[in-house]
Amino acid sequence: MGALLLYGDTERSAAIRHEVPITIGDPFLYAESEGRSWIMSSSLEGQRLAACRPDAELLDVDELGLTELLHSDSSLEEITLELVSRAAARTGIREAIVDFEFPLSVAERLRADGIELRVDDPAVTGRRRRKSDHELAGIRRAQLAAEAAMSTAAALLGRAQAAGDTLHLDGEPLTADMIRTAMRDAAWERAAVLPSEAIVASVWQGFGHEPGSGPLPAGLPIEIDLWPRDEESGCWADMTRTFMVGKAISDEIARQEQLVLRALEDTRAAVRPGVTGRDLHAHCCDLFEAEGYRTERTGPGEDPSEGFQFALGHGVGLRVHEAPLLGQSGREPLVPGDVLAVEPGLWRRDVGGVRLEDLLLVTEDGCEVLTSFPYEMSP
């Protein structure tokens, strides 16, 4: 791949976190070339960096002249760029690839120094496809947190009763907000953070990434989509289940449930190295189209959300959405170590949707299912 330069902090940059697997809130330069690695560091981080990356050479900002620069008339931004310039010069790198997130100000300074930079985001993101042992352990912990949160939601729905067209719990309307709060508490008990926009929604609340709020319906599907992040590793999980309390208002719901589960099972059986996300998406579209549903491939009908109008899934790791893509643009073959969120679903404007989502780890000859949670709609 040649030389690599990255710049950022490990809280916001997945590329940096993959190379330096600890939490560092301040941005720094990371460099690789010909089997050598360098990390621009503060003395505050020196011991931690030496412990997690003993192979890397630390370029201490004090040795790069931080004290001298602090006593100059330079602004903090100018000091930062000067330190990055000096650190890059120590590596001897004259040509390197960078990712899409590489800051323009840093790129302009390094180019002014004579370093040739080329954006090659697929090469950088491709380094994260095969998960490290540390990352995979974090994903497994995040998935356990997801299942604990989903169990909490199922327990609340299981206690709820239909009162007219609305669900009630202990004499009060059961709301999406109540379930979301309980799920966030359950995830946090397992040292994982569940974002506030986790989805608890039905046709009453809307379609897509609408998180949902207010009372929940009886006799209609309730989709719960949650993606907690493991605190220690910074890695994510992602799962969806669909529940229903009370008598279904339409036979369409049971039909959706059967087809979506079949699509998930068929996809799981087809996942292996060499298969593309586009292939998997096409198989799912074939199934749904044969049963009369519109898909992303055919385009929607009068309702833009009708049928299966989204990708089959995506990669999961240091980002909740990352390579490989499982949709029309998913042309990259799967590789061992990929972690996939597979989430087929169907939607109709009168009843809403049914969606199921599991995490799969691609192995040498198939996949391992990382999700262990029932598919039944009855909670």
Short mmCIF file of C-alpha atoms in Angstrom, two decimals, residues 49 51-52 54 56 67 97 107 120 141 145 163 180 210 219 226 271 282 286 289-290 310 333 342 345 371:
data_model
loop_
_atom_site.label_atom_id
_atom_site.label_comp_id
_atom_site.label_asym_id
_atom_site.label_seq_id
_atom_site.Cartn_x
_atom_site.Cartn_y
_atom_site.Cartn_z
CA LEU A 49 0.89 4.45 23.72
CA ALA A 51 1.87 -0.22 26.13
CA CYS A 52 -0.69 -0.58 23.31
CA PRO A 54 5.19 -1.10 21.57
CA ALA A 56 5.61 2.19 17.11
CA THR A 67 8.04 24.61 24.57
CA ILE A 97 -2.11 7.99 1.08
CA ALA A 107 -2.90 18.41 4.11
CA ASP A 120 -7.42 6.56 -1.04
CA ARG A 141 -19.68 -7.17 24.38
CA ALA A 145 -25.55 -5.11 25.70
CA ALA A 163 -56.68 -0.68 25.71
CA ARG A 180 -36.02 3.72 25.05
CA GLU A 210 -37.64 8.16 12.77
CA GLY A 219 -52.23 -4.95 17.00
CA LEU A 226 -30.72 -0.36 18.64
CA VAL A 271 -22.79 -15.42 3.48
CA ALA A 282 -30.25 -9.22 -5.10
CA ASP A 286 -35.71 -11.79 -5.78
CA GLU A 289 -40.41 -9.37 -5.75
CA ALA A 290 -41.60 -12.94 -6.37
CA PHE A 310 -33.37 0.10 1.52
CA PRO A 333 -16.31 -9.32 -2.00
CA VAL A 342 -28.09 -8.06 7.93
CA GLY A 345 -37.61 -5.78 6.13
CA THR A 371 -26.84 -12.41 17.75
#
